[in-house]
Coordinates of C-alpha atoms in Angstrom, one line a residue:
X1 CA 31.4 25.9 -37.8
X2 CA 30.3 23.2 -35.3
X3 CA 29.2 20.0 -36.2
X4 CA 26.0 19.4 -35.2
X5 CA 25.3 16.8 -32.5
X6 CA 23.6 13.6 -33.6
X7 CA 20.1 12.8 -33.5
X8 CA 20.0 10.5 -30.3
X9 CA 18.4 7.3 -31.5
X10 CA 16.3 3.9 -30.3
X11 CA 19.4 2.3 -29.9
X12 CA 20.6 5.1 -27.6
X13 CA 17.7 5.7 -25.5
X14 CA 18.2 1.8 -25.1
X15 CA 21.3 1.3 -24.0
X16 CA 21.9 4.3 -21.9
X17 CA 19.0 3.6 -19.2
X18 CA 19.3 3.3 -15.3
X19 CA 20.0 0.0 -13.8
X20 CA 17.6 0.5 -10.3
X21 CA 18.7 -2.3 -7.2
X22 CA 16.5 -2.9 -3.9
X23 CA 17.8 -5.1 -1.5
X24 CA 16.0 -5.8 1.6
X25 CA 17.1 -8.1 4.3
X26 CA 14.3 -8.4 6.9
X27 CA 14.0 -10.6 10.3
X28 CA 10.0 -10.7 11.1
X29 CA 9.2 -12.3 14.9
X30 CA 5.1 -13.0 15.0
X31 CA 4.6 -14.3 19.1
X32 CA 1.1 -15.3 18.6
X33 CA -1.7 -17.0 21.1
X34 CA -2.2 -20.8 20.4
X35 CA 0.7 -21.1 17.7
X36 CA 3.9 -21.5 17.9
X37 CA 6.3 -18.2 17.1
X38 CA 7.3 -17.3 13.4
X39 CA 10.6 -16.4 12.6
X40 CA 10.6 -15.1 9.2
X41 CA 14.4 -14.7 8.1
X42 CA 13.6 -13.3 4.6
X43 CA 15.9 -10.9 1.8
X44 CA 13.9 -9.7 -1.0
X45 CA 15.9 -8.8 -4.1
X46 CA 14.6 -6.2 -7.1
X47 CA 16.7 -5.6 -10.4
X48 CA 15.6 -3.3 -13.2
X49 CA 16.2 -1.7 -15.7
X50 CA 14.6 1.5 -16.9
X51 CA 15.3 3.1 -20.7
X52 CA 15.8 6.8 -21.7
X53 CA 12.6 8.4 -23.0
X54 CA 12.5 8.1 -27.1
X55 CA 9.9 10.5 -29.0
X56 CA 7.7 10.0 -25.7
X57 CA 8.3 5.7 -25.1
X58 CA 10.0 4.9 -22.4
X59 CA 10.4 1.1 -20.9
X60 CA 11.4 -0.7 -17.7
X61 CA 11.6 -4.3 -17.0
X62 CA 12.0 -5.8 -13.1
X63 CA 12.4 -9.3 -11.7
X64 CA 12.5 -10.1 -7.6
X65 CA 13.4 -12.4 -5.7
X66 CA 13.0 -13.7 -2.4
X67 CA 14.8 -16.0 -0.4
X68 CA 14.3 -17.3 3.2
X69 CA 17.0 -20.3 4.6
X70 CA 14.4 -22.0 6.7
X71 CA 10.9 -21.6 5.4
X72 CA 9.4 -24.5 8.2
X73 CA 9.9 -21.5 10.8
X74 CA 6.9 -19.4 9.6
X75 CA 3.5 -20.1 8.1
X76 CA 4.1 -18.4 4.2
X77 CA 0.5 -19.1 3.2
X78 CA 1.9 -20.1 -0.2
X79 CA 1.4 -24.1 0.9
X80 CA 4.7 -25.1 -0.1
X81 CA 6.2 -26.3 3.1
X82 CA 3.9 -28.0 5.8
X83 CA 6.3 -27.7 8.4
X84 CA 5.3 -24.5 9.6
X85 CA 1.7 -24.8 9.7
X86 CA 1.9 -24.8 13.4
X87 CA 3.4 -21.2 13.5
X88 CA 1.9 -17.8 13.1
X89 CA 1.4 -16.4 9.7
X90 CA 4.2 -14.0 8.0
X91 CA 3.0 -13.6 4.0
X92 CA 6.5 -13.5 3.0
X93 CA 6.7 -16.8 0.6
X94 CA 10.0 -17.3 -1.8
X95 CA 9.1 -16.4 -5.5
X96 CA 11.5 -15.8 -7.9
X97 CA 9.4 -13.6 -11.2
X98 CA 9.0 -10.8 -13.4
X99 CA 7.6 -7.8 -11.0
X100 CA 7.6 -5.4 -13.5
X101 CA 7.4 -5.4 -17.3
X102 CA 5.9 -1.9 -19.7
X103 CA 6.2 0.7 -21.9
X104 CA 4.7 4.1 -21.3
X105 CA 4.0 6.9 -23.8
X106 CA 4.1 10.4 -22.4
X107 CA 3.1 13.6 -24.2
X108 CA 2.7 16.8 -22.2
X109 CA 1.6 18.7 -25.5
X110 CA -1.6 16.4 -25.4
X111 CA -2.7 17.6 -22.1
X112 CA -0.1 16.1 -20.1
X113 CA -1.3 12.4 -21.6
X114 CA 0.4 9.5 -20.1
X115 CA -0.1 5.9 -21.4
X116 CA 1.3 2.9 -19.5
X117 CA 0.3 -0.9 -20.2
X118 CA 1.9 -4.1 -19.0
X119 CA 2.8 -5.3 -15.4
X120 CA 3.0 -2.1 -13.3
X121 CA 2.6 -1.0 -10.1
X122 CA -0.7 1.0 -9.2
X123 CA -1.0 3.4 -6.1
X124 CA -4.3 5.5 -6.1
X125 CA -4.6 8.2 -3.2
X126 CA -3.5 6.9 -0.1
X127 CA -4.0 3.3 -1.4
X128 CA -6.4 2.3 0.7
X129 CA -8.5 1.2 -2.8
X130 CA -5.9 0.3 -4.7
X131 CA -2.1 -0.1 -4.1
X132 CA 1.3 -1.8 -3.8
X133 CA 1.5 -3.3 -0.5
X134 CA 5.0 -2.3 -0.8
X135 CA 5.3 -3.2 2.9
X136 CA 5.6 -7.2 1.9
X137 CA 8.9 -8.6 0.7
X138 CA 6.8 -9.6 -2.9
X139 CA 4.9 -6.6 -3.5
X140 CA 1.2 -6.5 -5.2
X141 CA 1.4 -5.4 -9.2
X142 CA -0.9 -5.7 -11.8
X143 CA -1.1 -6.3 -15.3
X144 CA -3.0 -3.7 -16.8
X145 CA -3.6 -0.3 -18.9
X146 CA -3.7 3.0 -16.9
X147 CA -3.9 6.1 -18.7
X148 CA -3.4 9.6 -17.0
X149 CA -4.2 13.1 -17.8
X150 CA -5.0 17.0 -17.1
X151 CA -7.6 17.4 -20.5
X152 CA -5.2 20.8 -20.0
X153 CA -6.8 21.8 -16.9
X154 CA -4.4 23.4 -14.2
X155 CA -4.7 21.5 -11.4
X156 CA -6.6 18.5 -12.5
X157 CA -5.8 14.9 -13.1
X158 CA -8.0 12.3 -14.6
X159 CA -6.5 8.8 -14.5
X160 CA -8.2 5.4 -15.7
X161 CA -7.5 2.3 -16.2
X162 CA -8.4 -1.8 -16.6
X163 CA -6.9 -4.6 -14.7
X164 CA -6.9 -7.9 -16.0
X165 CA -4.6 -9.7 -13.8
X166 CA -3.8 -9.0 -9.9
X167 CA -0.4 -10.3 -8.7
X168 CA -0.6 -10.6 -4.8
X169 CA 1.9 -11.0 -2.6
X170 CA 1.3 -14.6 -1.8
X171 CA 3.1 -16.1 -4.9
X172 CA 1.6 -17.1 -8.1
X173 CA -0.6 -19.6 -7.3
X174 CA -2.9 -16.6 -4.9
X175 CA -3.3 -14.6 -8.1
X176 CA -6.3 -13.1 -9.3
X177 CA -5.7 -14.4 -12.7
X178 CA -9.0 -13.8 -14.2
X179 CA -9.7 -10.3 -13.1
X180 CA -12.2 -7.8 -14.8
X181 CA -11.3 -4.5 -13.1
X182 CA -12.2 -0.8 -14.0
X183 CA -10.7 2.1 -12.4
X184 CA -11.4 5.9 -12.5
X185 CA -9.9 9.1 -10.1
X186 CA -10.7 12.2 -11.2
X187 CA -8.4 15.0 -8.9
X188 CA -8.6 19.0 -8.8
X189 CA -6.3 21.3 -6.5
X190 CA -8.9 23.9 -4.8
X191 CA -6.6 26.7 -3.8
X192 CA -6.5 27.2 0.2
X193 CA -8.3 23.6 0.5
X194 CA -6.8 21.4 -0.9
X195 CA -6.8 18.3 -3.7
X196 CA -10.5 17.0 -4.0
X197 CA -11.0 13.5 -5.3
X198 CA -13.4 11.7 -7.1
X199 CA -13.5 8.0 -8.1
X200 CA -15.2 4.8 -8.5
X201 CA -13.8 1.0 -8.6
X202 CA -15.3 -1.7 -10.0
X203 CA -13.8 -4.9 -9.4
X204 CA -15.5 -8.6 -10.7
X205 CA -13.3 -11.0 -9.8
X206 CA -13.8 -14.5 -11.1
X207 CA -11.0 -16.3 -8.2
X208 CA -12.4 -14.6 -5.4
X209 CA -16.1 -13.6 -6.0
X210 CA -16.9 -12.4 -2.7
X211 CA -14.3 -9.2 -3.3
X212 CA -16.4 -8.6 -6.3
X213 CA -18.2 -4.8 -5.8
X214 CA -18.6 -1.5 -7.8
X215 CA -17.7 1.4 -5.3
X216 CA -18.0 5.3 -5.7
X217 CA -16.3 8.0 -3.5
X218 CA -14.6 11.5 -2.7
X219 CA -12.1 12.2 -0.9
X220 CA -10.0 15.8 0.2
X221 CA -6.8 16.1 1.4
X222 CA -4.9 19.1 2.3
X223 CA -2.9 21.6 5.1
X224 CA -3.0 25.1 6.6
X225 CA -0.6 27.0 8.4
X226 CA -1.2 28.2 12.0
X227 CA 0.6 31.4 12.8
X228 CA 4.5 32.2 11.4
X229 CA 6.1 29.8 13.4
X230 CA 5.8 27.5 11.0
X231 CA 2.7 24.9 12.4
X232 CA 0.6 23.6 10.8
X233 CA -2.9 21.6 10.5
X234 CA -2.9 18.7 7.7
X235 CA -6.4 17.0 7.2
X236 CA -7.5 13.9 5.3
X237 CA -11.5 13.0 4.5
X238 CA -13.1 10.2 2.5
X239 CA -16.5 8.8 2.3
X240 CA -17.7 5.7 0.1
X241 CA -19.7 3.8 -1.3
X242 CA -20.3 0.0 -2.3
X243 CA -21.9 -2.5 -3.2
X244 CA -21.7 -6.2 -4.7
X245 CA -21.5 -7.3 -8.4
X246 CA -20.5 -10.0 -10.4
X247 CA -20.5 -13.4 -9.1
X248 CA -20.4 -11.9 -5.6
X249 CA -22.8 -15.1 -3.4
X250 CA -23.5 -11.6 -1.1
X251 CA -26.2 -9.4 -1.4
X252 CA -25.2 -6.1 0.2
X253 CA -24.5 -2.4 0.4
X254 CA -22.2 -0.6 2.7
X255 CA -20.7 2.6 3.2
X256 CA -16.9 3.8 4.3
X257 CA -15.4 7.1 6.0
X258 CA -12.6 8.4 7.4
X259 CA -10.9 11.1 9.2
X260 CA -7.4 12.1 10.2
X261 CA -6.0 15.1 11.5
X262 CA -2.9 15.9 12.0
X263 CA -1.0 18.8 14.0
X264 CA 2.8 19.9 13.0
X265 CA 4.5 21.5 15.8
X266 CA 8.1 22.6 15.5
X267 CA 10.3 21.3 17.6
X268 CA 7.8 19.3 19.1
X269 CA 7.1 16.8 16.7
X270 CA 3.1 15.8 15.2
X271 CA 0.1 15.0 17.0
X272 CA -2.8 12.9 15.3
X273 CA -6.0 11.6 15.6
X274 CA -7.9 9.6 13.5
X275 CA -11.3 8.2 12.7
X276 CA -12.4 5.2 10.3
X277 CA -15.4 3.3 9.6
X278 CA -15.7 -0.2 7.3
X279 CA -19.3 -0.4 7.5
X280 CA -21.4 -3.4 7.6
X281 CA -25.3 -4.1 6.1
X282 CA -26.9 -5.5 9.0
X283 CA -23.8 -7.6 10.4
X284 CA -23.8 -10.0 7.4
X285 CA -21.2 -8.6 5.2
X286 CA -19.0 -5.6 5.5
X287 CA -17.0 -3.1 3.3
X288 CA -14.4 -4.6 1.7
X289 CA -10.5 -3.4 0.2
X290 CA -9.2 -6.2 -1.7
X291 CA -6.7 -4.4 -3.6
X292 CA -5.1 -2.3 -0.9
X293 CA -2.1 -1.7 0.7
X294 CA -3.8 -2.7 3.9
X295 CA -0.8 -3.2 6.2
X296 CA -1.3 0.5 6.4
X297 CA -4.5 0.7 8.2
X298 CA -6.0 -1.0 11.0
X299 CA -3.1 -1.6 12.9
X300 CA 0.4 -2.9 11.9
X301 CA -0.5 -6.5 13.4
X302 CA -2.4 -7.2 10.5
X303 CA -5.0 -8.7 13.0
X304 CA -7.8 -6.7 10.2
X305 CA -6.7 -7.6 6.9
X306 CA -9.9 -8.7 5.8
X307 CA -13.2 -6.8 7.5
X308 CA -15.4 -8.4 9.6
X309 CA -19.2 -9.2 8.8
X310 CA -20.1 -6.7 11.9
X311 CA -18.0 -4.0 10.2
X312 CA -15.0 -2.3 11.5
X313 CA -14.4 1.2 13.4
X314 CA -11.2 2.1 13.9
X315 CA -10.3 5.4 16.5
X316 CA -6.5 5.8 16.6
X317 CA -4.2 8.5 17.7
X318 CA -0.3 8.8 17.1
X319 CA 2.7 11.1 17.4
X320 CA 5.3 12.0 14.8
X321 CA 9.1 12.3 17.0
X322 CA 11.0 15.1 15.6
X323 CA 14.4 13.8 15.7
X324 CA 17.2 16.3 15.0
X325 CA 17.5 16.5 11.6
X326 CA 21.1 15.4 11.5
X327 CA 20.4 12.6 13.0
X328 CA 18.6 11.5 9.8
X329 CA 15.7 9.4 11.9
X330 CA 12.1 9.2 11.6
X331 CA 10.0 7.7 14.6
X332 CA 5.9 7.6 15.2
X333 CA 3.7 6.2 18.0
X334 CA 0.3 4.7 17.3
X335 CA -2.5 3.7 19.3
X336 CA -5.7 2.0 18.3
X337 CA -8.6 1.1 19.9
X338 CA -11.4 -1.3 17.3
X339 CA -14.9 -1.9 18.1
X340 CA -17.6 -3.8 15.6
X341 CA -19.6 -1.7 13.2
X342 CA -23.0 -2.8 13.6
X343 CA -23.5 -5.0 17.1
X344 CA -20.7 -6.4 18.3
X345 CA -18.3 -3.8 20.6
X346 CA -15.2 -4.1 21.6
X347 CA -12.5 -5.9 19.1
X348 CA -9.4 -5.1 20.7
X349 CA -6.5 -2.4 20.8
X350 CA -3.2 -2.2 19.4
X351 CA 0.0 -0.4 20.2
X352 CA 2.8 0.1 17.5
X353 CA 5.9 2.4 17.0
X354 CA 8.1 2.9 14.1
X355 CA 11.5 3.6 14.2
X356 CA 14.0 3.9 11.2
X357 CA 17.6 5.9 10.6
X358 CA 19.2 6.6 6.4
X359 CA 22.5 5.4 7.4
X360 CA 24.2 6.6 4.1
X361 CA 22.9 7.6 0.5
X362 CA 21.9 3.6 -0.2
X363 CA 21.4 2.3 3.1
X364 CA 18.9 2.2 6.0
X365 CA 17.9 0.7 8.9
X366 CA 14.4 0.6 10.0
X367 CA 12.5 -1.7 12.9
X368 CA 9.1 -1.6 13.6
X369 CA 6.5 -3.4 16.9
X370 CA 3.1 -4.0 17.1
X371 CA 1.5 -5.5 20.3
X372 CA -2.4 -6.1 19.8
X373 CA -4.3 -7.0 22.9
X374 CA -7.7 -8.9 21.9
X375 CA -8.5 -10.9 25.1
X376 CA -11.7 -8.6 26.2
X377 CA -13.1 -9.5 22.4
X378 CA -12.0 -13.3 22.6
X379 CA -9.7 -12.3 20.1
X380 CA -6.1 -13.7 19.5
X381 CA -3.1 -11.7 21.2
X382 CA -0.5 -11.2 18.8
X383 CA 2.9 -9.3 19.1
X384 CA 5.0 -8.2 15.9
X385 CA 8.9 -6.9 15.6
X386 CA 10.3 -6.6 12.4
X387 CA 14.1 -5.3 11.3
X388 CA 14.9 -4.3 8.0
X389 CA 18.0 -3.5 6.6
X390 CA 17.6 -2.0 2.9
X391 CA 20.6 -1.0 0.3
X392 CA 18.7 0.6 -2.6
X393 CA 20.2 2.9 -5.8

């Protein structure tokens, strides 16, 4: 007769967790108009630890660090050295602190409940409401309480939450440390068209009152086949909502859409094309994103991180390279042109292409340029090349 294995216990799901390591060294060159050039020499380290599940708690724990050895050659925005006042900005300041820190509960006999509260990174959609801004070396996290589930639906998701803390990626002392933020997405997968999305922010945010505003939206995603040779037609639409609240010194309301449509052809790689509107209440104050990953839209200069007061329409088309597959590369071209949303015309255009290659299991090697051209809107010129080199397991 065979002995009967032991019950695994605390203890075990404890000590038998996954140690996780992100290492990313990255050289970021910002030639800007009337500043000097930055030369951000950064390497961003993450270490953490995530448990075994135990009757449905599981934890994880995560510090980072980042480390430049000359922080005079770029403008950080953190304030600590004055030296590099002069240069153009990269937000890439040395921190050394706890990223990551909470225990989730998971059920799937509850419909599929989830539970997670403590320091934790939030990604909603496509993050252009709420995200990580994964693409700085200290990336955005939040202390909060998200809760996730299907209420045993097929298909659906309904996920919640409260922020009461936003960690930005400009070190501590750019927190939004007294945050009062609600968050609700509702999702459903309609079959042949796709995952519909409802949801509505509410952010009041007592360190940076003008980013206060409730917002409501929808948003459907989804892709259909063309023919059997394997193309195929992916499409993206959102419309919102918003408005001010709290503390906010603006009196407003504004609305946001977007498009993007994008066509896979084997062999030949993707074409896009894409469409999106911040809008603006009579040029005095415009549709706002405070918690986004925002390095994704508007151009990889960053020249639009924070909307103008005319608004901001964006038209951009780009092309997905299609690389051999054993070549184990990825590659895209993007083109934008940005014009004001209420008056004011032409804001500039930007070109950008992305190249990176997995070198192994744990490594890769990825670079990236942006050249914005502003001079037709009085706007700054700015060009961009960043190389990263990332060892991650």
């Amino acid at each position: 007769m065979l002995a009967e294995e032991p019950t695994p216990t605390f203890a075990d799901a404890l000590m038998s967790g996954t140690v996780k390591l992100n290492v990313r060294a990255r050289a970021e060159i910002v030639d800007q108009d009337n500043l000097d050039t930055a030369q951000a020499y950064t390497v961003r380290t993450r270490l953490g630890y995530l448990t075994q599940e135990f009757e449905g708690f599981q934890f994880y724990v995560e510090m980072e660090d980042v480390r430049t050895p000359d922080d005079d050659l770029y403008n950080d925005l953190a304030g600590e050295s004055t030296a590099g006042l002069n240069r153009a900005v990269v937000a890439d300041p040395e921190v050394t602190e706890l990223n990551e820190a909470w225990v989730q509960y998971s059920n799937a006999e509850l419909a599929g409940l989830k539970v997670k509260g403590g320091r934790q990174v939030i990604a909603l959609d496509d993050q252009r409401f709420i995200g990580h801004v994964g693409w700085r070396q200290d990336n955005q996290t939040f202390d909060a309480v998200r809760a996730s589930t299907s209420l045993g639906i097929e298909g659906f998701d309904l996920t919640g939450g409260y922020i009461g803390q936003v960690n930005r990626i400009f070190g501590e002392e750019a927190d939004f440390d007294d945050a009062d933020i609600v968050f609700v997405n509702g999702s459903y997968k309609i079959k042949d068209v796709g995952k519909l999305t409802g949801f509505g922010y509410f952010l009041d945010i007592e360190d940076s009152a003008a980013n206060s505003s409730d917002t409501f939206g929808v948003r459907l995603t989804g892709s259909k086949p063309i023919g059997d040779g394997g193309m195929a037609l992916a499409y993206a639409g959102s419309f919102a909502f918003q408005t001010d609240t709290g503390d906010n010194p603006n009196d407003y309301d504004a609305q946001y859409y977007a498009i993007d449509l994008g066509l896979k052809v084997p062999e030949y790689g993707t074409f896009g094309v894409g469409y999106e509107v911040l809008g603006s209440d009579d040029g005095n104050f415009a549709f706002r994103t405070p918690l986004a990953t925002l390095h994704k839209f508007n151009g990889f200069a960053d020249v639009f991180l924070v909307s103008p007061n005319d608004g901001l329409e964006d038209f951009y088309v780009y092309y997905g390279i299609p690389f051999p597959k054993e070549w184990k590369m990825k590659g895209k071209l993007v083109y934008h042109y940005f014009a004001g949303n209420d008056s004011i015309g032409d804001l500039g255009h930007e070109f950008a292409a992305v190249l990176s290659k997995k070198l192994d299991d744990n490594l890769t090697l990825a670079a990236k340029l942006a050249v914005f051209d502003g001079k037709e809107a009085n706007l700054t010129d700015s060009t961009k090349v960043t190389i990263d080199l990332i060892f991650a397991f």
